[in-house]
Amino acid sequence: MSPDPNPSEEPDPTEANLTDTFDLEHPEEVQFGVTRGESGLELGPPRDYPDRADVSVRPEGKRVVLSVDAMAGDHGTAHVDATMTPEEARRLSERLAETARWMIEDDTEENSE
């Protein structure tokens, strides 16, 4: 059989490395902030590692927003909003589900040995 004369730009998800990343269509809509103390802004290596983190998903217009908030100690916080198209959110959901599935399968195999 001859190779496909019009290969798709996206690899088949079943053939792609499950830890690969994918580019967001609107990277300008990704926002992050890091604060240290009550009013200072600091970027660089963390001095406190997060002891709590929350992940949330919400619709915003025709986009899906994935937010991560991390807290360290009393005042150290970090916040990321990644705004995705519905297709990108679906791809992320599929990657998460597939990764969790094979991790659970690996754990099951290790426990049965």
PDB file of N, CA and C in Angstrom:
ATOM      1  N   MET A   1       0.844  -1.175   0.000  1.00  0.00           N
ATOM      2  CA  MET A   1       0.000   0.000   0.000  1.00  0.00           C
ATOM      3  C   MET A   1       0.890   1.239   0.000  1.00  0.00           C
ATOM      4  N   SER A   2       0.597   2.220  -0.847  1.00  0.00           N
ATOM      5  CA  SER A   2       1.418   3.422  -0.932  1.00  0.00           C
ATOM      6  C   SER A   2       1.096   4.371   0.219  1.00  0.00           C
ATOM      7  N   PRO A   3       2.087   5.190   0.616  1.00  0.00           N
ATOM      8  CA  PRO A   3       1.846   6.127   1.711  1.00  0.00           C
ATOM      9  C   PRO A   3       0.765   7.136   1.346  1.00  0.00           C
ATOM     10  N   ASP A   4       0.102   7.659   2.355  1.00  0.00           N
ATOM     11  CA  ASP A   4      -0.958   8.642   2.161  1.00  0.00           C
ATOM     12  C   ASP A   4      -0.362   9.884   1.504  1.00  0.00           C
ATOM     13  N   PRO A   5      -0.868  10.298   0.312  1.00  0.00           N
ATOM     14  CA  PRO A   5      -0.306  11.467  -0.365  1.00  0.00           C
ATOM     15  C   PRO A   5      -0.628  12.766   0.376  1.00  0.00           C
ATOM     16  N   ASN A   6      -1.631  12.756   1.241  1.00  0.00           N
ATOM     17  CA  ASN A   6      -2.024  13.942   2.003  1.00  0.00           C
ATOM     18  C   ASN A   6      -2.053  13.619   3.497  1.00  0.00           C
ATOM     19  N   PRO A   7      -0.888  13.401   4.100  1.00  0.00           N
ATOM     20  CA  PRO A   7      -0.903  13.047   5.525  1.00  0.00           C
ATOM     21  C   PRO A   7      -1.446  14.203   6.352  1.00  0.00           C
ATOM     22  N   SER A   8      -2.168  13.879   7.401  1.00  0.00           N
ATOM     23  CA  SER A   8      -2.687  14.932   8.266  1.00  0.00           C
ATOM     24  C   SER A   8      -1.533  15.525   9.062  1.00  0.00           C
ATOM     25  N   GLU A   9      -1.681  16.782   9.469  1.00  0.00           N
ATOM     26  CA  GLU A   9      -0.635  17.434  10.246  1.00  0.00           C
ATOM     27  C   GLU A   9      -0.580  16.882  11.659  1.00  0.00           C
ATOM     28  N   GLU A  10      -1.708  16.495  12.214  1.00  0.00           N
ATOM     29  CA  GLU A  10      -1.768  15.966  13.572  1.00  0.00           C
ATOM     30  C   GLU A  10      -1.518  14.464  13.546  1.00  0.00           C
ATOM     31  N   PRO A  11      -0.662  13.955  14.436  1.00  0.00           N
ATOM     32  CA  PRO A  11      -0.449  12.512  14.479  1.00  0.00           C
ATOM     33  C   PRO A  11      -1.681  11.806  15.026  1.00  0.00           C
ATOM     34  N   ASP A  12      -1.836  10.571  14.640  1.00  0.00           N
ATOM     35  CA  ASP A  12      -2.920   9.753  15.174  1.00  0.00           C
ATOM     36  C   ASP A  12      -2.696   9.627  16.672  1.00  0.00           C
ATOM     37  N   PRO A  13      -3.709   9.981  17.511  1.00  0.00           N
ATOM     38  CA  PRO A  13      -3.498   9.939  18.960  1.00  0.00           C
ATOM     39  C   PRO A  13      -3.098   8.565  19.473  1.00  0.00           C
ATOM     40  N   THR A  14      -3.476   7.504  18.765  1.00  0.00           N
ATOM     41  CA  THR A  14      -3.099   6.168  19.223  1.00  0.00           C
ATOM     42  C   THR A  14      -1.626   5.895  18.954  1.00  0.00           C
ATOM     43  N   GLU A  15      -1.013   6.663  18.038  1.00  0.00           N
ATOM     44  CA  GLU A  15       0.393   6.473  17.714  1.00  0.00           C
ATOM     45  C   GLU A  15       1.288   7.506  18.396  1.00  0.00           C
ATOM     46  N   ALA A  16       0.709   8.590  18.896  1.00  0.00           N
ATOM     47  CA  ALA A  16       1.498   9.656  19.510  1.00  0.00           C
ATOM     48  C   ALA A  16       1.968   9.242  20.896  1.00  0.00           C
ATOM     49  N   ASN A  17       3.089   9.801  21.297  1.00  0.00           N
ATOM     50  CA  ASN A  17       3.582   9.591  22.655  1.00  0.00           C
ATOM     51  C   ASN A  17       2.578  10.224  23.610  1.00  0.00           C
ATOM     52  N   LEU A  18       2.114   9.467  24.579  1.00  0.00           N
ATOM     53  CA  LEU A  18       1.056   9.950  25.454  1.00  0.00           C
ATOM     54  C   LEU A  18       1.498  11.099  26.344  1.00  0.00           C
ATOM     55  N   THR A  19       2.790  11.343  26.462  1.00  0.00           N
ATOM     56  CA  THR A  19       3.235  12.465  27.274  1.00  0.00           C
ATOM     57  C   THR A  19       3.558  13.689  26.426  1.00  0.00           C
ATOM     58  N   ASP A  20       3.298  13.633  25.131  1.00  0.00           N
ATOM     59  CA  ASP A  20       3.524  14.786  24.267  1.00  0.00           C
ATOM     60  C   ASP A  20       2.592  15.924  24.653  1.00  0.00           C
ATOM     61  N   THR A  21       3.023  17.128  24.318  1.00  0.00           N
ATOM     62  CA  THR A  21       2.178  18.294  24.521  1.00  0.00           C
ATOM     63  C   THR A  21       1.492  18.631  23.206  1.00  0.00           C
ATOM     64  N   PHE A  22       0.524  19.520  23.278  1.00  0.00           N
ATOM     65  CA  PHE A  22      -0.047  20.054  22.054  1.00  0.00           C
ATOM     66  C   PHE A  22      -0.166  21.561  22.208  1.00  0.00           C
ATOM     67  N   ASP A  23      -0.035  22.274  21.111  1.00  0.00           N
ATOM     68  CA  ASP A  23      -0.077  23.729  21.139  1.00  0.00           C
ATOM     69  C   ASP A  23      -1.516  24.212  21.199  1.00  0.00           C
ATOM     70  N   LEU A  24      -1.730  25.266  21.980  1.00  0.00           N
ATOM     71  CA  LEU A  24      -3.046  25.879  22.041  1.00  0.00           C
ATOM     72  C   LEU A  24      -3.219  26.812  20.853  1.00  0.00           C
ATOM     73  N   GLU A  25      -4.426  26.878  20.346  1.00  0.00           N
ATOM     74  CA  GLU A  25      -4.723  27.720  19.198  1.00  0.00           C
ATOM     75  C   GLU A  25      -4.589  29.205  19.542  1.00  0.00           C
ATOM     76  N   HIS A  26      -4.884  29.570  20.786  1.00  0.00           N
ATOM     77  CA  HIS A  26      -4.839  30.971  21.216  1.00  0.00           C
ATOM     78  C   HIS A  26      -3.908  31.127  22.426  1.00  0.00           C
ATOM     79  N   PRO A  27      -2.582  31.004  22.240  1.00  0.00           N
ATOM     80  CA  PRO A  27      -1.673  31.075  23.382  1.00  0.00           C
ATOM     81  C   PRO A  27      -1.714  32.423  24.095  1.00  0.00           C
ATOM     82  N   GLU A  28      -2.145  33.461  23.406  1.00  0.00           N
ATOM     83  CA  GLU A  28      -2.224  34.774  24.044  1.00  0.00           C
ATOM     84  C   GLU A  28      -3.279  34.817  25.152  1.00  0.00           C
ATOM     85  N   GLU A  29      -4.134  33.802  25.215  1.00  0.00           N
ATOM     86  CA  GLU A  29      -5.165  33.746  26.247  1.00  0.00           C
ATOM     87  C   GLU A  29      -4.718  32.968  27.483  1.00  0.00           C
ATOM     88  N   VAL A  30      -3.457  32.537  27.525  1.00  0.00           N
ATOM     89  CA  VAL A  30      -2.920  31.883  28.720  1.00  0.00           C
ATOM     90  C   VAL A  30      -2.348  32.979  29.612  1.00  0.00           C
ATOM     91  N   GLN A  31      -2.788  33.001  30.850  1.00  0.00           N
ATOM     92  CA  GLN A  31      -2.333  34.014  31.797  1.00  0.00           C
ATOM     93  C   GLN A  31      -1.804  33.329  33.040  1.00  0.00           C
ATOM     94  N   PHE A  32      -0.734  33.861  33.591  1.00  0.00           N
ATOM     95  CA  PHE A  32      -0.256  33.324  34.856  1.00  0.00           C
ATOM     96  C   PHE A  32       0.263  34.466  35.710  1.00  0.00           C
ATOM     97  N   GLY A  33       0.214  34.264  36.983  1.00  0.00           N
ATOM     98  CA  GLY A  33       0.716  35.264  37.908  1.00  0.00           C
ATOM     99  C   GLY A  33       1.322  34.573  39.109  1.00  0.00           C
ATOM    100  N   VAL A  34       2.357  35.173  39.639  1.00  0.00           N
ATOM    101  CA  VAL A  34       2.995  34.645  40.839  1.00  0.00           C
ATOM    102  C   VAL A  34       3.148  35.816  41.794  1.00  0.00           C
ATOM    103  N   THR A  35       2.717  35.639  43.015  1.00  0.00           N
ATOM    104  CA  THR A  35       2.906  36.694  44.004  1.00  0.00           C
ATOM    105  C   THR A  35       3.675  36.140  45.178  1.00  0.00           C
ATOM    106  N   ARG A  36       4.378  37.004  45.832  1.00  0.00           N
ATOM    107  CA  ARG A  36       5.130  36.634  47.030  1.00  0.00           C
ATOM    108  C   ARG A  36       4.852  37.735  48.042  1.00  0.00           C
ATOM    109  N   GLY A  37       4.364  37.361  49.181  1.00  0.00           N
ATOM    110  CA  GLY A  37       3.988  38.363  50.152  1.00  0.00           C
ATOM    111  C   GLY A  37       2.665  38.983  49.755  1.00  0.00           C
ATOM    112  N   GLU A  38       2.357  40.127  50.307  1.00  0.00           N
ATOM    113  CA  GLU A  38       1.046  40.717  50.084  1.00  0.00           C
ATOM    114  C   GLU A  38       0.995  41.566  48.832  1.00  0.00           C
ATOM    115  N   SER A  39       2.132  42.117  48.392  1.00  0.00           N
ATOM    116  CA  SER A  39       2.043  43.008  47.238  1.00  0.00           C
ATOM    117  C   SER A  39       3.158  42.825  46.217  1.00  0.00           C
ATOM    118  N   GLY A  40       4.166  42.040  46.529  1.00  0.00           N
ATOM    119  CA  GLY A  40       5.300  41.921  45.621  1.00  0.00           C
ATOM    120  C   GLY A  40       5.063  40.907  44.519  1.00  0.00           C
ATOM    121  N   LEU A  41       5.608  41.181  43.354  1.00  0.00           N
ATOM    122  CA  LEU A  41       5.554  40.235  42.243  1.00  0.00           C
ATOM    123  C   LEU A  41       6.955  39.681  42.072  1.00  0.00           C
ATOM    124  N   GLU A  42       7.065  38.376  41.993  1.00  0.00           N
ATOM    125  CA  GLU A  42       8.376  37.755  41.893  1.00  0.00           C
ATOM    126  C   GLU A  42       8.299  36.582  40.936  1.00  0.00           C
ATOM    127  N   LEU A  43       9.198  36.542  39.988  1.00  0.00           N
ATOM    128  CA  LEU A  43       9.299  35.408  39.073  1.00  0.00           C
ATOM    129  C   LEU A  43      10.670  34.791  39.271  1.00  0.00           C
ATOM    130  N   GLY A  44      10.731  33.515  39.248  1.00  0.00           N
ATOM    131  CA  GLY A  44      12.004  32.839  39.430  1.00  0.00           C
ATOM    132  C   GLY A  44      11.808  31.580  40.237  1.00  0.00           C
ATOM    133  N   PRO A  45      12.901  31.004  40.728  1.00  0.00           N
ATOM    134  CA  PRO A  45      12.784  29.747  41.456  1.00  0.00           C
ATOM    135  C   PRO A  45      11.955  29.935  42.724  1.00  0.00           C
ATOM    136  N   PRO A  46      11.117  28.991  43.018  1.00  0.00           N
ATOM    137  CA  PRO A  46      10.298  29.129  44.230  1.00  0.00           C
ATOM    138  C   PRO A  46      11.136  28.933  45.484  1.00  0.00           C
ATOM    139  N   ARG A  47      10.760  29.652  46.509  1.00  0.00           N
ATOM    140  CA  ARG A  47      11.406  29.466  47.811  1.00  0.00           C
ATOM    141  C   ARG A  47      10.530  28.615  48.705  1.00  0.00           C
ATOM    142  N   ASP A  48       9.264  28.607  48.415  1.00  0.00           N
ATOM    143  CA  ASP A  48       8.313  27.751  49.123  1.00  0.00           C
ATOM    144  C   ASP A  48       7.664  26.855  48.087  1.00  0.00           C
ATOM    145  N   TYR A  49       7.538  25.586  48.397  1.00  0.00           N
ATOM    146  CA  TYR A  49       6.848  24.687  47.486  1.00  0.00           C
ATOM    147  C   TYR A  49       5.387  24.634  47.874  1.00  0.00           C
ATOM    148  N   PRO A  50       4.490  24.543  46.907  1.00  0.00           N
ATOM    149  CA  PRO A  50       3.059  24.560  47.223  1.00  0.00           C
ATOM    150  C   PRO A  50       2.668  23.452  48.197  1.00  0.00           C
ATOM    151  N   ASP A  51       1.816  23.818  49.130  1.00  0.00           N
ATOM    152  CA  ASP A  51       1.261  22.823  50.036  1.00  0.00           C
ATOM    153  C   ASP A  51      -0.221  22.611  49.765  1.00  0.00           C
ATOM    154  N   ARG A  52      -0.757  23.344  48.803  1.00  0.00           N
ATOM    155  CA  ARG A  52      -2.154  23.169  48.408  1.00  0.00           C
ATOM    156  C   ARG A  52      -2.305  23.650  46.973  1.00  0.00           C
ATOM    157  N   ALA A  53      -3.132  22.965  46.189  1.00  0.00           N
ATOM    158  CA  ALA A  53      -3.401  23.392  44.815  1.00  0.00           C
ATOM    159  C   ALA A  53      -4.823  23.008  44.444  1.00  0.00           C
ATOM    160  N   ASP A  54      -5.485  23.884  43.699  1.00  0.00           N
ATOM    161  CA  ASP A  54      -6.840  23.641  43.207  1.00  0.00           C
ATOM    162  C   ASP A  54      -6.832  23.727  41.691  1.00  0.00           C
ATOM    163  N   VAL A  55      -7.568  22.842  41.053  1.00  0.00           N
ATOM    164  CA  VAL A  55      -7.730  22.859  39.604  1.00  0.00           C
ATOM    165  C   VAL A  55      -9.216  23.003  39.326  1.00  0.00           C
ATOM    166  N   SER A  56      -9.569  23.915  38.431  1.00  0.00           N
ATOM    167  CA  SER A  56     -10.984  24.078  38.081  1.00  0.00           C
ATOM    168  C   SER A  56     -11.128  24.241  36.577  1.00  0.00           C
ATOM    169  N   VAL A  57     -12.312  23.937  36.086  1.00  0.00           N
ATOM    170  CA  VAL A  57     -12.639  24.063  34.667  1.00  0.00           C
ATOM    171  C   VAL A  57     -13.961  24.810  34.575  1.00  0.00           C
ATOM    172  N   ARG A  58     -14.024  25.804  33.678  1.00  0.00           N
ATOM    173  CA  ARG A  58     -15.276  26.547  33.516  1.00  0.00           C
ATOM    174  C   ARG A  58     -15.418  27.015  32.069  1.00  0.00           C
ATOM    175  N   PRO A  59     -16.659  27.166  31.609  1.00  0.00           N
ATOM    176  CA  PRO A  59     -16.865  27.737  30.277  1.00  0.00           C
ATOM    177  C   PRO A  59     -16.754  29.258  30.352  1.00  0.00           C
ATOM    178  N   GLU A  60     -16.238  29.846  29.305  1.00  0.00           N
ATOM    179  CA  GLU A  60     -16.191  31.304  29.210  1.00  0.00           C
ATOM    180  C   GLU A  60     -16.396  31.674  27.744  1.00  0.00           C
ATOM    181  N   GLY A  61     -17.608  32.095  27.429  1.00  0.00           N
ATOM    182  CA  GLY A  61     -17.945  32.357  26.034  1.00  0.00           C
ATOM    183  C   GLY A  61     -17.873  31.062  25.247  1.00  0.00           C
ATOM    184  N   LYS A  62     -17.103  31.063  24.168  1.00  0.00           N
ATOM    185  CA  LYS A  62     -16.949  29.856  23.351  1.00  0.00           C
ATOM    186  C   LYS A  62     -15.631  29.154  23.645  1.00  0.00           C
ATOM    187  N   ARG A  63     -15.083  29.372  24.835  1.00  0.00           N
ATOM    188  CA  ARG A  63     -13.821  28.777  25.248  1.00  0.00           C
ATOM    189  C   ARG A  63     -14.012  28.007  26.552  1.00  0.00           C
ATOM    190  N   VAL A  64     -13.038  27.153  26.858  1.00  0.00           N
ATOM    191  CA  VAL A  64     -12.997  26.413  28.117  1.00  0.00           C
ATOM    192  C   VAL A  64     -11.761  26.913  28.860  1.00  0.00           C
ATOM    193  N   VAL A  65     -11.936  27.293  30.122  1.00  0.00           N
ATOM    194  CA  VAL A  65     -10.822  27.815  30.914  1.00  0.00           C
ATOM    195  C   VAL A  65     -10.426  26.786  31.962  1.00  0.00           C
ATOM    196  N   LEU A  66      -9.162  26.379  31.932  1.00  0.00           N
ATOM    197  CA  LEU A  66      -8.578  25.499  32.941  1.00  0.00           C
ATOM    198  C   LEU A  66      -7.757  26.396  33.861  1.00  0.00           C
ATOM    199  N   SER A  67      -8.109  26.423  35.145  1.00  0.00           N
ATOM    200  CA  SER A  67      -7.401  27.265  36.113  1.00  0.00           C
ATOM    201  C   SER A  67      -6.693  26.398  37.137  1.00  0.00           C
ATOM    202  N   VAL A  68      -5.486  26.814  37.499  1.00  0.00           N
ATOM    203  CA  VAL A  68      -4.735  26.157  38.564  1.00  0.00           C
ATOM    204  C   VAL A  68      -4.311  27.245  39.544  1.00  0.00           C
ATOM    205  N   ASP A  69      -4.663  27.056  40.804  1.00  0.00           N
ATOM    206  CA  ASP A  69      -4.241  27.942  41.885  1.00  0.00           C
ATOM    207  C   ASP A  69      -3.396  27.120  42.841  1.00  0.00           C
ATOM    208  N   ALA A  70      -2.206  27.613  43.160  1.00  0.00           N
ATOM    209  CA  ALA A  70      -1.329  26.918  44.107  1.00  0.00           C
ATOM    210  C   ALA A  70      -0.980  27.879  45.235  1.00  0.00           C
ATOM    211  N   MET A  71      -0.966  27.356  46.446  1.00  0.00           N
ATOM    212  CA  MET A  71      -0.669  28.165  47.616  1.00  0.00           C
ATOM    213  C   MET A  71       0.483  27.537  48.393  1.00  0.00           C
ATOM    214  N   ALA A  72       1.391  28.391  48.869  1.00  0.00           N
ATOM    215  CA  ALA A  72       2.514  27.935  49.691  1.00  0.00           C
ATOM    216  C   ALA A  72       2.583  28.832  50.919  1.00  0.00           C
ATOM    217  N   GLY A  73       2.484  28.222  52.066  1.00  0.00           N
ATOM    218  CA  GLY A  73       2.544  28.995  53.299  1.00  0.00           C
ATOM    219  C   GLY A  73       1.380  29.960  53.403  1.00  0.00           C
ATOM    220  N   ASP A  74       1.623  31.096  54.052  1.00  0.00           N
ATOM    221  CA  ASP A  74       0.554  32.065  54.281  1.00  0.00           C
ATOM    222  C   ASP A  74       0.336  33.012  53.116  1.00  0.00           C
ATOM    223  N   HIS A  75       1.385  33.314  52.340  1.00  0.00           N
ATOM    224  CA  HIS A  75       1.238  34.366  51.341  1.00  0.00           C
ATOM    225  C   HIS A  75       1.659  33.995  49.924  1.00  0.00           C
ATOM    226  N   GLY A  76       2.394  32.915  49.730  1.00  0.00           N
ATOM    227  CA  GLY A  76       2.860  32.572  48.393  1.00  0.00           C
ATOM    228  C   GLY A  76       1.740  31.956  47.574  1.00  0.00           C
ATOM    229  N   THR A  77       1.431  32.554  46.428  1.00  0.00           N
ATOM    230  CA  THR A  77       0.374  32.024  45.564  1.00  0.00           C
ATOM    231  C   THR A  77       0.823  32.044  44.113  1.00  0.00           C
ATOM    232  N   ALA A  78       0.245  31.173  43.322  1.00  0.00           N
ATOM    233  CA  ALA A  78       0.460  31.166  41.875  1.00  0.00           C
ATOM    234  C   ALA A  78      -0.875  30.853  41.228  1.00  0.00           C
ATOM    235  N   HIS A  79      -1.113  31.435  40.070  1.00  0.00           N
ATOM    236  CA  HIS A  79      -2.382  31.230  39.379  1.00  0.00           C
ATOM    237  C   HIS A  79      -2.110  31.130  37.882  1.00  0.00           C
ATOM    238  N   VAL A  80      -2.731  30.152  37.244  1.00  0.00           N
ATOM    239  CA  VAL A  80      -2.620  29.990  35.794  1.00  0.00           C
ATOM    240  C   VAL A  80      -4.014  29.788  35.228  1.00  0.00           C
ATOM    241  N   ASP A  81      -4.343  30.516  34.167  1.00  0.00           N
ATOM    242  CA  ASP A  81      -5.556  30.287  33.389  1.00  0.00           C
ATOM    243  C   ASP A  81      -5.124  29.901  31.984  1.00  0.00           C
ATOM    244  N   ALA A  82      -5.492  28.717  31.541  1.00  0.00           N
ATOM    245  CA  ALA A  82      -5.235  28.289  30.164  1.00  0.00           C
ATOM    246  C   ALA A  82      -6.585  28.224  29.468  1.00  0.00           C
ATOM    247  N   THR A  83      -6.792  29.100  28.492  1.00  0.00           N
ATOM    248  CA  THR A  83      -8.054  29.170  27.770  1.00  0.00           C
ATOM    249  C   THR A  83      -7.924  28.358  26.494  1.00  0.00           C
ATOM    250  N   MET A  84      -8.841  27.407  26.308  1.00  0.00           N
ATOM    251  CA  MET A  84      -8.765  26.478  25.182  1.00  0.00           C
ATOM    252  C   MET A  84     -10.043  26.512  24.356  1.00  0.00           C
ATOM    253  N   THR A  85      -9.902  26.124  23.105  1.00  0.00           N
ATOM    254  CA  THR A  85     -11.088  25.896  22.287  1.00  0.00           C
ATOM    255  C   THR A  85     -11.740  24.601  22.773  1.00  0.00           C
ATOM    256  N   PRO A  86     -13.012  24.383  22.461  1.00  0.00           N
ATOM    257  CA  PRO A  86     -13.635  23.114  22.851  1.00  0.00           C
ATOM    258  C   PRO A  86     -12.882  21.897  22.303  1.00  0.00           C
ATOM    259  N   GLU A  87     -12.340  21.989  21.103  1.00  0.00           N
ATOM    260  CA  GLU A  87     -11.577  20.873  20.526  1.00  0.00           C
ATOM    261  C   GLU A  87     -10.312  20.605  21.335  1.00  0.00           C
ATOM    262  N   GLU A  88      -9.607  21.660  21.731  1.00  0.00           N
ATOM    263  CA  GLU A  88      -8.405  21.486  22.549  1.00  0.00           C
ATOM    264  C   GLU A  88      -8.757  20.879  23.904  1.00  0.00           C
ATOM    265  N   ALA A  89      -9.861  21.327  24.494  1.00  0.00           N
ATOM    266  CA  ALA A  89     -10.304  20.770  25.779  1.00  0.00           C
ATOM    267  C   ALA A  89     -10.644  19.290  25.631  1.00  0.00           C
ATOM    268  N   ARG A  90     -11.262  18.924  24.510  1.00  0.00           N
ATOM    269  CA  ARG A  90     -11.578  17.516  24.264  1.00  0.00           C
ATOM    270  C   ARG A  90     -10.296  16.699  24.153  1.00  0.00           C
ATOM    271  N   ARG A  91      -9.301  17.226  23.431  1.00  0.00           N
ATOM    272  CA  ARG A  91      -8.029  16.514  23.284  1.00  0.00           C
ATOM    273  C   ARG A  91      -7.334  16.354  24.632  1.00  0.00           C
ATOM    274  N   LEU A  92      -7.370  17.392  25.458  1.00  0.00           N
ATOM    275  CA  LEU A  92      -6.776  17.298  26.791  1.00  0.00           C
ATOM    276  C   LEU A  92      -7.503  16.250  27.619  1.00  0.00           C
ATOM    277  N   SER A  93      -8.821  16.245  27.542  1.00  0.00           N
ATOM    278  CA  SER A  93      -9.619  15.259  28.275  1.00  0.00           C
ATOM    279  C   SER A  93      -9.257  13.838  27.854  1.00  0.00           C
ATOM    280  N   GLU A  94      -9.114  13.631  26.553  1.00  0.00           N
ATOM    281  CA  GLU A  94      -8.750  12.304  26.048  1.00  0.00           C
ATOM    282  C   GLU A  94      -7.352  11.902  26.523  1.00  0.00           C
ATOM    283  N   ARG A  95      -6.407  12.842  26.504  1.00  0.00           N
ATOM    284  CA  ARG A  95      -5.044  12.539  26.962  1.00  0.00           C
ATOM    285  C   ARG A  95      -5.034  12.197  28.447  1.00  0.00           C
ATOM    286  N   LEU A  96      -5.784  12.970  29.246  1.00  0.00           N
ATOM    287  CA  LEU A  96      -5.860  12.684  30.681  1.00  0.00           C
ATOM    288  C   LEU A  96      -6.453  11.305  30.927  1.00  0.00           C
ATOM    289  N   ALA A  97      -7.553  10.998  30.234  1.00  0.00           N
ATOM    290  CA  ALA A  97      -8.213   9.706  30.424  1.00  0.00           C
ATOM    291  C   ALA A  97      -7.297   8.558  30.008  1.00  0.00           C
ATOM    292  N   GLU A  98      -6.620   8.698  28.880  1.00  0.00           N
ATOM    293  CA  GLU A  98      -5.736   7.636  28.393  1.00  0.00           C
ATOM    294  C   GLU A  98      -4.541   7.448  29.330  1.00  0.00           C
ATOM    295  N   THR A  99      -3.953   8.548  29.788  1.00  0.00           N
ATOM    296  CA  THR A  99      -2.816   8.450  30.703  1.00  0.00           C
ATOM    297  C   THR A  99      -3.230   7.794  32.012  1.00  0.00           C
ATOM    298  N   ALA A 100      -4.372   8.208  32.557  1.00  0.00           N
ATOM    299  CA  ALA A 100      -4.864   7.600  33.798  1.00  0.00           C
ATOM    300  C   ALA A 100      -5.146   6.116  33.589  1.00  0.00           C
ATOM    301  N   ARG A 101      -5.710   5.760  32.424  1.00  0.00           N
ATOM    302  CA  ARG A 101      -6.024   4.358  32.141  1.00  0.00           C
ATOM    303  C   ARG A 101      -4.763   3.512  32.157  1.00  0.00           C
ATOM    304  N   TRP A 102      -3.713   3.930  31.430  1.00  0.00           N
ATOM    305  CA  TRP A 102      -2.525   3.069  31.399  1.00  0.00           C
ATOM    306  C   TRP A 102      -1.779   3.089  32.717  1.00  0.00           C
ATOM    307  N   MET A 103      -1.872   4.176  33.492  1.00  0.00           N
ATOM    308  CA  MET A 103      -1.237   4.177  34.815  1.00  0.00           C
ATOM    309  C   MET A 103      -1.937   3.197  35.748  1.00  0.00           C
ATOM    310  N   ILE A 104      -3.266   3.161  35.687  1.00  0.00           N
ATOM    311  CA  ILE A 104      -4.032   2.223  36.510  1.00  0.00           C
ATOM    312  C   ILE A 104      -3.725   0.793  36.090  1.00  0.00           C
ATOM    313  N   GLU A 105      -3.640   0.558  34.773  1.00  0.00           N
ATOM    314  CA  GLU A 105      -3.297  -0.781  34.285  1.00  0.00           C
ATOM    315  C   GLU A 105      -1.911  -1.193  34.766  1.00  0.00           C
ATOM    316  N   ASP A 106      -0.933  -0.262  34.726  1.00  0.00           N
ATOM    317  CA  ASP A 106       0.418  -0.574  35.209  1.00  0.00           C
ATOM    318  C   ASP A 106       0.405  -0.906  36.690  1.00  0.00           C
ATOM    319  N   ASP A 107      -0.354  -0.135  37.484  1.00  0.00           N
ATOM    320  CA  ASP A 107      -0.458  -0.409  38.923  1.00  0.00           C
ATOM    321  C   ASP A 107      -1.076  -1.776  39.170  1.00  0.00           C
ATOM    322  N   THR A 108      -2.102  -2.115  38.398  1.00  0.00           N
ATOM    323  CA  THR A 108      -2.768  -3.405  38.556  1.00  0.00           C
ATOM    324  C   THR A 108      -1.805  -4.540  38.241  1.00  0.00           C
ATOM    325  N   GLU A 109      -1.020  -4.391  37.162  1.00  0.00           N
ATOM    326  CA  GLU A 109      -0.043  -5.418  36.788  1.00  0.00           C
ATOM    327  C   GLU A 109       1.032  -5.565  37.858  1.00  0.00           C
ATOM    328  N   GLU A 110       1.523  -4.449  38.422  1.00  0.00           N
ATOM    329  CA  GLU A 110       2.556  -4.510  39.463  1.00  0.00           C
ATOM    330  C   GLU A 110       2.025  -5.177  40.723  1.00  0.00           C
ATOM    331  N   ASN A 111       0.783  -4.902  41.086  1.00  0.00           N
ATOM    332  CA  ASN A 111       0.196  -5.477  42.297  1.00  0.00           C
ATOM    333  C   ASN A 111      -0.120  -6.956  42.144  1.00  0.00           C
ATOM    334  N   SER A 112      -0.316  -7.425  40.906  1.00  0.00           N
ATOM    335  CA  SER A 112      -0.643  -8.837  40.703  1.00  0.00           C
ATOM    336  C   SER A 112       0.607  -9.714  40.650  1.00  0.00           C
ATOM    337  N   GLU A 113       1.779  -9.095  40.557  1.00  0.00           N
ATOM    338  CA  GLU A 113       3.030  -9.877  40.475  1.00  0.00           C
ATOM    339  C   GLU A 113       3.502 -10.342  41.806  1.00  0.00           C
TER     340      GLU A 113
END
